[in-house]
Every structure is written in structure tokens, then in C-alpha cells.
Tab-separated table of C-alpha atoms and ligand atoms in Angstrom:
chain	number	residue	atom	x	y	z
A	196	MET	CA	25.436	-1.440	-9.430
A	197	VAL	CA	21.831	-1.936	-8.401
A	198	GLY	CA	19.666	-4.954	-7.637
A	199	LEU	CA	18.217	-6.435	-10.833
A	200	GLY	CA	15.031	-7.770	-9.242
A	201	GLY	CA	13.126	-4.644	-10.289
A	202	ALA	CA	13.456	-2.246	-7.341
A	203	SER	CA	16.954	-1.061	-8.367
A	204	PHE	CA	18.105	-0.809	-4.766
A	205	PRO	CA	21.831	0.102	-4.601
A	206	THR	CA	23.798	-3.133	-4.116
A	207	SER	CA	26.534	-1.402	-2.100
A	208	VAL	CA	23.954	-0.311	0.502
A	209	LYS	CA	22.605	-3.829	0.817
A	210	LEU	CA	26.102	-5.245	1.177
A	211	ASN	CA	26.867	-2.803	4.012
A	212	PRO	CA	24.173	-3.652	6.575
A	213	GLY	CA	26.244	-2.162	9.422
A	214	SER	CA	27.542	-3.754	12.607
A	215	ASP	CA	24.079	-3.409	14.214
A	216	ASN	CA	22.667	-5.914	11.699
A	217	PRO	CA	24.852	-9.054	11.595
A	218	ILE	CA	23.817	-11.214	8.632
A	219	ASP	CA	23.725	-14.997	8.978
A	220	THR	CA	21.592	-16.050	5.992
A	221	LEU	CA	21.867	-15.182	2.330
A	222	VAL	CA	18.629	-15.618	0.352
A	223	ILE	CA	19.012	-15.729	-3.425
A	224	ASN	CA	15.841	-14.833	-5.269
A	225	GLY	CA	15.381	-17.124	-8.252
A	226	ALA	CA	11.579	-16.725	-8.243
A	227	GLU	CA	10.204	-14.555	-11.016
A	228	CYS	CA	8.460	-11.375	-9.879
A	229	GLU	CA	5.324	-11.820	-11.977
A	230	PRO	CA	3.624	-14.013	-14.587
A	231	TYR	CA	5.068	-13.857	-18.134
A	232	ILE	CA	8.569	-12.978	-16.872
A	233	THR	CA	11.196	-15.692	-17.451
A	234	CYS	CA	14.511	-13.807	-17.633
A	235	ASP	CA	15.764	-15.169	-14.278
A	236	ASP	CA	14.751	-18.684	-15.331
A	237	LEU	CA	16.960	-18.369	-18.415
A	238	LEU	CA	19.813	-16.892	-16.376
A	239	MET	CA	19.790	-19.840	-13.943
A	240	ARG	CA	19.742	-22.333	-16.797
A	241	GLU	CA	22.536	-20.611	-18.708
A	242	ARG	CA	24.766	-19.101	-16.041
A	243	GLY	CA	24.467	-21.188	-12.889
A	244	ALA	CA	28.238	-21.212	-12.309
A	245	ARG	CA	28.397	-17.454	-12.633
A	246	ILE	CA	25.579	-17.031	-10.097
A	247	LEU	CA	27.619	-19.158	-7.668
A	248	ASP	CA	30.679	-16.948	-8.295
A	249	GLY	CA	28.577	-13.966	-7.195
A	250	ILE	CA	27.361	-15.873	-4.127
A	251	ARG	CA	30.962	-16.713	-3.198
A	252	ILE	CA	31.902	-13.016	-3.410
A	253	ILE	CA	28.934	-12.004	-1.229
A	254	ARG	CA	29.926	-14.639	1.337
A	255	HIS	CA	33.460	-13.246	1.343
A	256	LEU	CA	32.103	-9.711	1.871
A	257	ILE	CA	29.608	-10.288	4.666
A	258	GLY	CA	30.545	-13.708	6.010
A	259	VAL	CA	27.114	-15.374	5.993
A	260	GLU	CA	26.729	-18.908	7.352
A	261	THR	CA	24.122	-20.319	5.016
A	262	CYS	CA	22.661	-19.625	1.596
A	263	LEU	CA	19.205	-20.566	0.252
A	264	ILE	CA	18.322	-20.250	-3.425
A	265	GLY	CA	14.537	-20.066	-3.870
A	266	ILE	CA	13.193	-21.181	-7.268
A	267	GLU	CA	9.531	-21.657	-8.221
A	268	ASP	CA	8.588	-25.300	-8.730
A	269	ASN	CA	7.291	-24.669	-12.268
A	270	LYS	CA	10.915	-24.177	-13.414
A	271	PRO	CA	12.361	-27.711	-13.229
A	272	GLU	CA	15.163	-26.961	-15.718
A	273	ALA	CA	16.386	-24.032	-13.638
A	274	ILE	CA	16.235	-26.104	-10.432
A	275	ALA	CA	18.188	-28.949	-12.075
A	276	ALA	CA	20.771	-26.544	-13.527
A	277	MET	CA	21.366	-24.840	-10.192
A	278	ASP	CA	21.523	-28.181	-8.327
A	279	GLN	CA	24.122	-29.370	-10.826
A	280	ALA	CA	26.128	-26.140	-10.563
A	281	VAL	CA	26.141	-26.296	-6.755
A	282	ALA	CA	27.167	-29.986	-6.738
A	283	ALA	CA	30.148	-29.151	-8.960
A	284	THR	CA	31.606	-26.629	-6.496
A	285	ASP	CA	32.958	-26.499	-2.972
A	286	LEU	CA	29.756	-24.654	-1.965
A	287	LYS	CA	27.568	-27.772	-1.759
A	288	ASP	CA	27.683	-27.939	2.040
A	289	TRP	CA	26.698	-24.346	2.333
A	290	VAL	CA	24.280	-23.552	-0.512
A	291	THR	CA	20.831	-25.181	-0.788
A	292	VAL	CA	18.478	-24.950	-3.754
A	293	VAL	CA	14.890	-24.810	-2.454
A	294	PRO	CA	11.900	-25.267	-4.807
A	295	ILE	CA	8.992	-23.096	-3.652
A	296	PRO	CA	5.304	-23.140	-4.676
A	297	THR	CA	4.508	-21.105	-7.765
A	298	LEU	CA	2.136	-18.626	-6.235
A	299	TYR	CA	2.206	-14.943	-7.052
A	300	PRO	CA	3.770	-12.864	-5.426
A	301	SER	CA	6.262	-15.349	-3.918
A	302	GLY	CA	9.042	-13.550	-5.841
A	303	GLY	CA	8.620	-10.531	-3.573
A	304	GLU	CA	11.565	-10.136	-1.219
A	305	LYS	CA	9.642	-10.273	2.062
A	306	GLN	CA	7.382	-13.076	0.846
A	307	LEU	CA	10.315	-15.198	-0.341
A	308	ILE	CA	12.153	-14.719	2.949
A	309	GLN	CA	9.093	-15.866	4.853
A	310	ILE	CA	8.637	-18.919	2.629
A	311	LEU	CA	12.298	-19.971	2.882
A	312	THR	CA	13.102	-19.134	6.507
A	313	GLY	CA	9.752	-18.729	8.257
A	314	LYS	CA	10.928	-15.344	9.515
A	315	GLU	CA	8.911	-12.185	8.954
A	316	VAL	CA	10.592	-8.885	8.034
A	317	PRO	CA	9.297	-6.280	10.527
A	318	SER	CA	6.907	-3.600	9.352
A	319	ASN	CA	8.748	-0.670	7.747
A	320	GLY	CA	11.967	-2.660	8.263
A	321	ILE	CA	14.548	-4.327	6.058
A	322	PRO	CA	15.624	-8.005	5.956
A	323	ALA	CA	18.959	-7.117	7.584
A	324	ARG	CA	17.015	-6.438	10.798
A	325	ILE	CA	16.403	-10.197	11.074
A	326	GLY	CA	19.884	-11.190	9.888
A	327	ILE	CA	18.995	-11.870	6.262
A	328	LEU	CA	20.391	-10.474	3.033
A	329	CYS	CA	18.398	-11.043	-0.159
A	330	GLN	CA	19.880	-10.742	-3.652
A	331	ASN	CA	18.448	-11.510	-7.053
A	332	VAL	CA	20.186	-14.107	-9.269
A	333	GLY	CA	20.819	-11.388	-11.879
A	334	SER	CA	22.540	-9.267	-9.231
A	335	CYS	CA	24.843	-12.201	-8.361
A	336	VAL	CA	25.915	-12.463	-12.011
A	337	ALA	CA	26.479	-8.695	-12.179
A	338	ILE	CA	28.586	-8.790	-8.984
A	339	ALA	CA	30.733	-11.617	-10.375
A	340	ASP	CA	31.142	-9.817	-13.719
A	341	ALA	CA	32.204	-6.617	-11.936
A	342	VAL	CA	34.589	-8.184	-9.426
A	343	LEU	CA	36.122	-10.954	-11.528
A	344	ASP	CA	36.118	-9.330	-14.983
A	345	GLY	CA	35.921	-5.599	-14.186
A	346	ARG	CA	32.799	-5.388	-16.341
A	347	PRO	CA	30.293	-2.733	-15.196
A	348	LEU	CA	26.548	-3.292	-15.267
A	349	ILE	CA	25.888	-2.312	-18.884
A	350	SER	CA	23.497	-5.066	-19.950
A	351	ARG	CA	20.795	-7.320	-18.553
A	352	PHE	CA	18.319	-10.031	-19.522
A	353	VAL	CA	14.868	-8.781	-20.545
A	354	THR	CA	11.730	-10.803	-21.331
A	355	ILE	CA	9.783	-9.716	-24.434
A	356	SER	CA	6.382	-11.370	-24.298
A	357	GLY	CA	2.599	-11.087	-24.636
A	358	ARG	CA	0.265	-12.326	-27.346
A	359	GLY	CA	1.080	-9.246	-29.421
A	360	ILE	CA	4.654	-10.557	-29.926
A	361	PRO	CA	4.996	-13.267	-32.640
A	362	THR	CA	8.153	-14.880	-31.143
A	363	PRO	CA	8.435	-14.114	-27.413
A	364	ARG	CA	11.952	-14.550	-26.052
A	365	ASN	CA	14.511	-13.442	-23.510
A	366	LEU	CA	17.270	-11.194	-24.780
A	367	GLU	CA	20.462	-9.949	-23.205
A	368	VAL	CA	20.476	-6.267	-24.112
A	369	ARG	CA	22.534	-3.199	-23.386
A	370	VAL	CA	21.033	-0.673	-20.979
A	371	GLY	CA	19.658	2.180	-23.097
A	372	THR	CA	18.426	0.034	-26.011
A	373	PRO	CA	14.984	1.262	-27.221
A	374	VAL	CA	12.045	-1.136	-26.854
A	375	ALA	CA	11.432	-0.957	-30.618
A	376	GLU	CA	14.792	-2.721	-31.205
A	377	LEU	CA	13.748	-5.564	-28.918
A	378	THR	CA	10.238	-6.008	-30.288
A	379	GLY	CA	11.777	-5.863	-33.792
A	380	LEU	CA	14.036	-8.821	-32.890
A	381	CYS	CA	10.932	-10.722	-31.744
A	382	GLY	CA	8.961	-10.230	-34.958
A	383	GLY	CA	7.516	-6.784	-34.213
A	384	THR	CA	4.265	-5.865	-32.499
A	385	GLY	CA	0.988	-6.852	-34.165
A	386	ASP	CA	-1.899	-4.513	-34.992
A	387	ASP	CA	-4.018	-6.125	-32.272
A	388	VAL	CA	-1.766	-4.871	-29.454
A	389	ARG	CA	-3.846	-2.972	-26.942
A	390	GLU	CA	-1.303	-2.178	-24.242
A	391	LEU	CA	2.481	-1.976	-24.201
A	392	ILE	CA	3.640	-2.602	-20.637
A	393	CYS	CA	7.046	-2.116	-19.050
A	394	GLY	CA	7.290	-4.749	-16.281
A	395	GLY	CA	4.829	-7.516	-15.525
A	396	PRO	CA	1.056	-7.503	-15.963
A	397	MET	CA	0.395	-6.853	-12.237
A	398	MET	CA	2.979	-4.261	-11.246
A	399	GLY	CA	4.126	-2.919	-14.611
A	400	PHE	CA	3.111	0.400	-16.135
A	401	GLU	CA	1.879	1.270	-19.584
A	402	ILE	CA	4.324	2.976	-21.916
A	403	GLY	CA	3.172	5.289	-24.652
A	404	SER	CA	6.032	4.727	-27.061
A	405	GLU	CA	8.371	1.976	-28.216
A	406	GLN	CA	11.221	4.463	-28.105
A	407	ILE	CA	11.640	4.305	-24.330
A	408	PRO	CA	14.929	2.633	-23.346
A	409	VAL	CA	15.826	-0.407	-21.267
A	410	THR	CA	17.042	0.586	-17.794
A	411	LYS	CA	18.723	-1.454	-15.081
A	412	ALA	CA	15.268	-1.943	-13.523
A	413	THR	CA	13.634	-3.247	-16.720
A	414	ASN	CA	12.995	-6.970	-16.578
A	415	CYS	CA	10.139	-7.274	-19.070
A	416	PHE	CA	8.225	-5.676	-21.921
A	417	LEU	CA	4.746	-6.951	-22.706
A	418	ALA	CA	2.641	-6.331	-25.791
A	419	LEU	CA	-0.827	-7.369	-24.608
A	420	THR	CA	-3.826	-7.936	-26.835
A	421	ALA	CA	-7.477	-7.221	-25.958
A	422	ASP	CA	-8.106	-10.752	-24.653
A	423	GLU	CA	-5.198	-10.363	-22.198
A	424	THR	CA	-6.406	-7.011	-20.918
A	425	PRO	CA	-10.099	-7.325	-20.179
A	426	ASP	CA	-11.942	-4.086	-19.548
A	427	PRO	CA	-11.648	-3.428	-15.785
A	428	GLY	CA	-15.251	-2.179	-15.640
A	429	THR	CA	-16.572	0.921	-13.930
A	430	ALA	CA	-15.363	1.433	-10.374
A	431	LEU	CA	-18.205	1.156	-7.871
A	432	ALA	CA	-18.438	1.851	-4.165
A	433	CYS	CA	-16.611	-0.423	-1.724
A	434	ILE	CA	-19.044	-2.979	-0.270
A	435	ARG	CA	-16.672	-3.996	2.524
A	436	CYS	CA	-16.645	-7.594	1.398
A	437	GLY	CA	-13.109	-8.089	2.754
A	438	ARG	CA	-11.869	-10.085	-0.233
A	439	CYS	CA	-8.928	-7.697	-0.681
A	440	ALA	CA	-7.749	-8.346	2.888
A	441	ASP	CA	-8.038	-12.124	2.345
A	442	VAL	CA	-5.572	-12.096	-0.542
A	443	CYS	CA	-3.107	-9.436	0.629
A	444	PRO	CA	0.312	-11.137	0.973
A	445	ALA	CA	1.524	-8.339	3.272
A	446	ARG	CA	-1.454	-8.930	5.587
A	447	LEU	CA	-2.658	-5.338	5.310
A	448	LEU	CA	-6.194	-3.971	5.298
A	449	PRO	CA	-6.466	-2.771	1.696
A	450	GLN	CA	-9.973	-1.354	2.091
A	451	GLN	CA	-8.849	0.856	5.015
A	452	LEU	CA	-5.831	1.993	3.028
A	453	TYR	CA	-8.184	2.803	0.171
A	454	TRP	CA	-10.531	4.847	2.358
A	455	TYR	CA	-7.809	6.983	3.850
A	456	ALA	CA	-5.838	7.338	0.613
A	457	ARG	CA	-9.005	8.478	-1.109
A	458	ALA	CA	-9.683	10.969	1.695
A	459	LYS	CA	-6.034	12.170	1.392
A	460	ASP	CA	-5.567	11.469	5.089
A	461	LEU	CA	-1.844	10.800	4.881
A	462	ASP	CA	-1.403	10.310	8.628
A	463	LYS	CA	-4.093	7.667	8.923
A	464	VAL	CA	-2.868	5.855	5.846
A	465	GLN	CA	0.527	5.504	7.563
A	466	ASP	CA	-1.199	4.009	10.590
A	467	TYR	CA	-2.279	1.174	8.304
A	468	ASP	CA	1.324	0.535	7.130
A	469	LEU	CA	0.994	1.931	3.643
A	470	PHE	CA	4.709	1.476	2.986
A	471	ASP	CA	4.483	-2.267	3.640
A	472	CYS	CA	2.307	-2.539	0.537
A	473	ILE	CA	4.366	-4.093	-2.265
A	474	GLU	CA	1.842	-2.961	-4.910
A	475	CYS	CA	1.317	-6.536	-6.034
A	476	GLY	CA	-2.201	-5.738	-7.280
A	477	CYS	CA	-3.825	-8.860	-5.746
A	478	CYS	CA	-6.410	-6.764	-3.893
A	479	ALA	CA	-7.462	-4.853	-6.998
A	480	HIS	CA	-7.603	-8.112	-8.964
A	481	VAL	CA	-10.215	-9.653	-6.661
A	482	CYS	CA	-12.176	-6.486	-5.868
A	483	PRO	CA	-15.802	-7.017	-7.045
A	484	SER	CA	-16.265	-3.234	-7.193
A	485	HIS	CA	-13.400	-2.907	-9.711
A	486	ILE	CA	-11.728	-0.223	-7.598
A	487	PRO	CA	-8.215	0.576	-8.887
A	488	LEU	CA	-6.833	0.174	-5.365
A	489	VAL	CA	-3.128	0.175	-6.246
A	490	GLN	CA	-3.471	3.547	-7.964
A	491	TYR	CA	-4.755	4.997	-4.688
A	492	TYR	CA	-1.817	3.491	-2.788
A	493	ARG	CA	0.704	4.810	-5.301
A	494	TYR	CA	-0.881	8.234	-5.066
A	495	ALA	CA	-0.758	8.177	-1.252
A	496	LYS	CA	2.877	7.035	-1.280
A	497	THR	CA	3.890	9.799	-3.690
A	498	GLU	CA	2.086	12.416	-1.599
A	499	SER	CA	3.665	11.091	1.601
A	500	TRP	CA	7.144	11.228	0.057
A	501	ALA	CA	6.469	14.796	-1.153
A	502	ARG	CA	5.262	15.795	2.313
A	503	GLU	CA	8.303	14.189	3.916
A	504	GLN	CA	10.568	16.070	1.521
A	505	GLU	CA	8.814	19.345	2.387
A	506	ARG	CA	9.279	18.586	6.073
A	507	ARG	CA	12.982	17.920	5.569
A	508	LYS	CA	13.354	21.108	3.529
A	509	ALA	CA	11.641	23.140	6.270
A	510	GLU	CA	13.866	21.486	8.880
A	511	HIS	CA	16.941	22.306	6.818
A	512	ALA	CA	15.816	25.948	6.359
A	513	ARG	CA	15.199	26.284	10.107
A	514	ALA	CA	18.657	24.899	10.921
A	515	ARG	CA	20.236	27.310	8.434
A	516	HIS	CA	18.332	30.264	9.900
A	517	GLU	CA	19.413	29.357	13.421
A	518	ALA	CA	23.027	28.984	12.311
A	519	ARG	CA	22.891	32.412	10.651
A	520	GLN	CA	21.454	34.038	13.764
A	521	ALA	CA	24.187	32.450	15.890
A	522	ARG	CA	26.867	33.677	13.471
A	523	LEU	CA	25.514	37.260	13.494
A	524	GLU	CA	25.394	37.205	17.296
A	525	ARG	CA	28.979	35.970	17.477
A	526	LEU	CA	30.211	38.669	15.060
A	527	GLU	CA	28.450	41.372	17.096
A	528	GLN	CA	30.069	40.096	20.296
A	529	GLU	CA	33.478	40.103	18.615
A	530	ARG	CA	32.926	43.684	17.396
A	531	GLN	CA	31.941	44.838	20.873
A	532	ALA	CA	34.993	43.161	22.392
A	533	LYS	CA	37.261	44.864	19.848
A	534	LEU	CA	35.775	48.270	20.632
A	535	ARG	CA	36.229	47.625	24.311
A	536	ARG	CA	39.896	46.704	23.854
A	537	LYS	CA	40.520	49.854	21.769
A	538	LYS	CA	38.916	52.035	24.394
A	539	GLU	CA	41.000	50.485	27.122
A	540	ALA	CA	44.184	51.029	25.082
A	541	LEU	CA	43.320	54.713	24.610
A	542	ASN	CA	42.741	55.081	28.325
A	543	ARG	CA	46.108	53.504	29.041
A	544	LYS	CA	48.107	56.067	26.882
A	545	PRO	CA	47.875	59.120	29.182
A	546	ALA	CA	48.922	56.866	32.014
A	547	ALA	CA	52.027	55.812	30.023
A	548	LYS	CA	52.803	59.495	29.300
A	549	SER	CA	52.647	60.438	32.942
A	550	ALA	CA	54.733	57.405	33.826
A	551	ALA	CA	57.489	58.759	31.513
A	552	GLY	CA	57.612	62.051	33.507
A	553	GLY	CA	55.309	64.130	31.375
A	554	GLU	CA	57.247	63.658	28.088
A	555	ASP	CA	55.243	62.829	24.938
A	556	PRO	CA	56.486	59.373	23.723
A	557	LYS	CA	55.984	60.372	20.059
A	558	LYS	CA	58.223	63.413	20.404
A	559	ALA	CA	60.826	61.358	22.229
A	560	ALA	CA	60.885	58.894	19.314
A	561	ILE	CA	61.378	61.683	16.750
A	562	GLU	CA	64.200	63.171	18.841
A	563	ALA	CA	65.887	59.778	19.065
A	564	ALA	CA	65.628	59.323	15.254
A	565	ARG	CA	67.161	62.754	14.665
A	566	LYS	CA	70.014	61.942	16.983
A	567	ARG	CA	70.672	58.687	15.157
A	568	ALA	CA	70.742	60.511	11.775
A	569	ALA	CA	73.158	63.158	13.114
A	570	THR	CA	75.431	60.472	14.528
A	571	LYS	CA	75.441	58.685	11.178
A	572	LYS	CA	76.201	61.949	9.307
A	573	ALA	CA	79.097	62.701	11.643
A	574	ALA	CA	80.480	59.208	11.162
A	575	ILE	CA	80.390	59.615	7.373
A	576	ALA	CA	82.108	63.018	7.597
A	577	LYS	CA	84.740	61.524	9.897
A	578	GLN	CA	85.457	58.737	7.393
A	579	GLY	CA	86.012	61.457	4.722
A	580	ILE	CA	83.487	60.228	2.232
A	581	ALA	CA	83.335	62.873	-0.514
A	582	PRO	CA	79.991	64.330	-1.483
A	583	MET	CA	78.558	62.809	-4.601
A	584	ASN	CA	79.771	64.267	-7.915
A	585	THR	CA	76.651	65.034	-9.925
A	586	GLU	CA	78.300	66.785	-12.863
A	587	ASN	CA	78.692	63.823	-15.226
A	588	LEU	CA	75.360	62.141	-14.616
A	589	ASN	CA	73.154	61.079	-17.530
A	590	PRO	CA	69.566	62.453	-17.567
A	591	ALA	CA	68.057	59.340	-15.938
A	592	GLN	CA	70.593	59.355	-13.109
A	593	GLN	CA	70.049	63.093	-12.659
A	594	ARG	CA	66.284	62.500	-12.334
A	595	GLN	CA	66.866	59.879	-9.646
A	596	VAL	CA	69.150	62.232	-7.689
A	597	ASP	CA	66.557	65.063	-7.946
A	598	ALA	CA	63.802	62.730	-6.750
A	599	ALA	CA	65.911	61.610	-3.795
A	600	ASP	CA	66.602	65.281	-2.890
A	601	ALA	CA	62.889	66.024	-3.078
A	602	ARG	CA	62.021	63.085	-0.820
A	603	ARG	CA	64.630	64.091	1.714
A	604	GLY	CA	63.378	67.715	1.679
A	605	ALA	CA	59.798	66.558	2.186
A	606	ALA	CA	60.813	64.328	5.062
A	607	GLU	CA	62.690	67.155	6.743
A	608	THR	CA	59.690	69.484	6.320
A	609	ALA	CA	57.380	66.885	7.836
A	610	THR	CA	59.723	66.392	10.787
A	611	SER	CA	59.915	70.144	11.490
A	612	ASN	CA	56.096	70.410	11.188
A	613	GLU	CA	55.638	67.693	13.718
A	614	GLU	CA	58.039	69.480	16.061
B	787	SF4	S1	-12.475	-6.085	-2.218
B	787	SF4	FE1	-13.137	-4.088	-2.962
B	787	SF4	S2	-15.241	-3.929	-2.305
B	787	SF4	FE2	-14.355	-5.626	-1.133
B	787	SF4	S3	-13.652	-4.637	0.752
B	787	SF4	FE3	-11.943	-4.621	-0.654
B	787	SF4	S4	-12.046	-2.637	-1.644
B	787	SF4	FE4	-14.033	-3.011	-0.716
B	788	SF4	S1	-1.313	-4.191	-3.488
B	788	SF4	FE1	-3.032	-4.784	-2.198
B	788	SF4	S2	-2.758	-6.935	-1.872
B	788	SF4	FE2	-0.808	-6.180	-2.623
B	788	SF4	S3	0.353	-5.673	-0.779
B	788	SF4	FE3	-0.703	-3.829	-1.395
B	788	SF4	S4	-2.572	-3.838	-0.228
B	788	SF4	FE4	-1.778	-5.910	-0.152
């Protein structure tokens, strides 16, 4: 199970914040990520009780003290439905529905937490560091379905929209369904479609085919016409106007990030908190030089991840090499110790011989064996056991007797040789 807000973060990881991060507040994200998207709005209107079931399970798991459900104030039906659902349960003293201003990107996790609680998630940190757990409304429904009905996450709500779609709608679809099936259910895509986008208009990415499938992270497909996708214009040089910094919801310096990402200076770009960028696209939207800023940030993030992976691989290889060297050293020491013990044993033998009065211990053993055999032979003769009659043996028995005679003869020869 993963979070259905778009980032697909594993739900089990979020629900195990560790004893170092005690959680006291549960924030439920009912704010849509981007314009056009309305799948969470529909979910809150249709399945409010189920969302509360999920919230109850999360409370049972991590024992939070309070729960805030943030919903944008342009969704009055969803707010009313959730208020009604909360009032009908025993959660009313504990869960609060909070309308928030409709201002992109208030559906971002860190932004929503700040709006609802006034607390700021630390740079490069997670909400658990400030005692907050954030879950999407879709994730709450999926948790309830899994725990109460044993139903895995095999479907989700997806918005199909854009002016290129004759009848935009939200559909509950199985994961893996091709986009063409969904657009077909909404009247098909018109000839005037210029871009087919997976995700919202700000953070989504263009898809080249309608055959790509719905995944757990897919919340929207857009078929945008030319009037919805104005030509971005030719990118010009940065004029340091600072407009990008004014609109950045993460309070970063987008122009600095741009400079260092463009120069491929991956260390400097980290100094400006690249990984706090939520790729909302606000900076690029207001940039008078039409610089595709987010593309530079995505590039820098990908390169940084690749470099980090290389560093980890090198670290792993070094650890393996050191372990191998240590193992070879240990084996060599063991071999030397074995040789030493053997040598000492050999040196001890003449001493044992002299201790026995000059008699060779090997010869003494052979003599003792011969004496035992003679004693046994005499005992048999004394008991009058007749020699074996070999006249009426069949050929197989005869062969066994011959083989035994041969072995005995060989043993006697060997004994006399040793003497
Ligand atoms: S908005 Fe564009 S031109 Fe202005 S400072 Fe930012 S990157 Fe430079
Ligand atoms: S995309 Fe731009 S505006 Fe949005 S968080 Fe990143 S730097 Fe800030």
C-alpha cells in the first residue's frame, strides 16, 4: 500500500515513525494537489464514513491525540459531507474539518501542515520530526478497505479532464487500466488535443501514448487543447528580477538553484536546499524570461541521486574489499598456526621414543597385534573348532573364500615387510 496523494510513499513506512518521533497530530489531506483534479473531492462526498474508518485505524496504530482534515474552501459539498460524517460518529471530539484557502499549492504536504498547524517541517526533514503524520483521504479509504475487508489496493479514483475531453469525470478504475479505456468512457479525445498529461497541469508530465496504464500514483489524466497550453516562448537569460523567489511556497531561491543546476554544480545546488523543492512550477510560471526552471531542478535531482548511488556503490565495494583482505589474512594466520602445530608434533615424537626406552612405538603396536591374533588362534584351537569344510561350496562361496585367503595372505606379507 502506498500513499495516494501522488508521491506513492510506502504507507507502512509512514505508519512506523519510530520511537524517536512520537506523533501527536494526524493531518488528513483533502486538498487537491493541482487545478483540474477533483478525485479527492468526489471521494470525500461519496465515502466520508470510509475515510473516518481509515482515520480510526490510524489512531489505533499510532495513538495520535488530534486529527485535522484540511479541505479547500472551493469544495463546499465535500466540507459538508465530511462534517456530517464526523458528527455521526464517536470521533467528533477528536476530528476537526478545517476549510483552507484555495491557493495552489496548498495541497502539498508541507504547505498543508503549515496552514493547519502553523508548524514548519524542517529542511530535508519529514513531518514526523515535528510530531505530525499526514495521510491523503484516498489512503485512508485504502487502509480501511485493506484492514476491514481484506481488499488490497487494486483500484483508485482518477480524474479525466481538460478541454479535449467531451465529458470530463472522475472514475474509479483498476490499477493497470490503459488511459485509452478511460478517455473512451469520457467521450474520447478530440482532434484539437495538443498535450496528453499524466498528473496535473503544473507537476504532471506529457505522455506519448494513450496505452500507458493507471498506476497507484496516477490521480489525473488531462487532454489539453492549444488554448490551455500556450506556447511557453523562447527561454531568455535570467534578469534577476526575483519574481520566482517571491512565489516559491518552499521559500527557496529558485534563481540560485537554476544557476547552479545549469552549471552542474551539484554541491552548491544542495547548499540551496534543492530537495526541499516540491516542483510545484510556480517559479517557472511567473518567470518573465520563460526559463523552464523545474526541468533544471529535476535534472539536478536526478544527477544528485545518481551520484549518491555511485557513492554508496563505491562504499559498498570498499567494504567488501576490506572484508576480503581480512579473510585472506585470517586464513593465512590459520595455515601458519597449523604448520607450527605439525612441526611441534614431529619434534615431540623422538622424545616419546626415547621416553619408551628406545623402542619404536609403531613396532611395539605391531607386536602387540600379533600377540593378540596368536592368543585368539590358540583359543579357537582349544575350543576344538574344526577348520572350515570347503569341499561342497558353490562357485560364489568358493570365490569369497579365495578372496578372504588372498586378503589374509596380503596382510601377512605386509606385516612381515614392515618387520
Ligand atoms: S523569475 Fe526568472 S528571470 Fe526572474 S530571477 Fe527568477 S529565474 Fe531569473
Ligand atoms: S518549483 Fe520553484 S517555486 Fe516550486 S518549490 Fe521549487 S523552487 Fe519553489
